[in-house]
Amino acid sequence: MSGGCFLLAEDLDLRSPPSPAHAHCSSQKLLAAFSASKRLGMEMPTSGWVQLFLLALWVNGLMTIGLAGAQQGIVCNESLMLQKLPVCGKSFEEMMRKVDSRKWCNLTEFILYYNNFTLCTEHEAATAKCFWPNPLAEGFITGIHRQFFSNCSAEKIHWEDPPDKILITLILIPVLLTIAMIGLVVWCSKRSDILV
């Protein structure tokens, strides 16, 4: 059978690699055939286990090469993607005109518009058979960010030490509590010695 995997337990010979007719069989089917051979009373020497393992690795390698070859056929049409991405940018720009420019730094004001923009860029990249994100799409999105959000830098918090009086108090309280607890433990342990 050329389309399916037809393998009988009697045909299983682990001393040689599988024939080209059985090369497309999965390792699970080969292991099932091996199990059937055990039930039929066919014994396998210890080196047979090694051969079975190597056979499973070989079949797995063939399957991996076949799957990788299928992925290589997809070619990204970058020029088509670069033609279509500005449509997403124009749409986002029109939607952002509805938002007051003073609120452009508040994501809750335009999150729906930004989500639509992101979905649009994903769709256009997929239409051009490109992965998303990719360097070209990221460059385009970065340009949109510069256009709308360049003034939205996060406010930096400058940490300062508290005044000296507060700092000394914050340091001395745990130190004095620690000394007091040690003194209490020593006093209680001496007192329990007296009671005994």
mmCIF file of N, CA and C in Angstrom, residues 25 61 90 154 170 194:
data_model
loop_
_atom_site.group_PDB
_atom_site.id
_atom_site.type_symbol
_atom_site.label_atom_id
_atom_site.label_comp_id
_atom_site.label_asym_id
_atom_site.label_seq_id
_atom_site.Cartn_x
_atom_site.Cartn_y
_atom_site.Cartn_z
ATOM 1 N N CYS A 25 6.448 5.054 7.829
ATOM 2 C CA CYS A 25 5.721 4.570 9.007
ATOM 3 C C CYS A 25 6.225 5.303 10.246
ATOM 4 N N GLY A 61 13.904 11.306 12.659
ATOM 5 C CA GLY A 61 14.687 12.236 11.845
ATOM 6 C C GLY A 61 14.071 12.449 10.478
ATOM 7 N N LYS A 90 -2.789 54.514 8.699
ATOM 8 C CA LYS A 90 -3.788 55.551 8.373
ATOM 9 C C LYS A 90 -5.058 55.336 9.183
ATOM 10 N N ALA A 154 7.663 58.003 30.920
ATOM 11 C CA ALA A 154 7.255 57.728 32.301
ATOM 12 C C ALA A 154 7.964 58.700 33.237
ATOM 13 N N LEU A 170 14.277 55.326 62.734
ATOM 14 C CA LEU A 170 13.962 54.066 62.045
ATOM 15 C C LEU A 170 15.043 53.012 62.258
ATOM 16 N N ILE A 194 16.513 29.249 88.612
ATOM 17 C CA ILE A 194 16.271 29.433 90.046
ATOM 18 C C ILE A 194 15.087 28.583 90.487
#
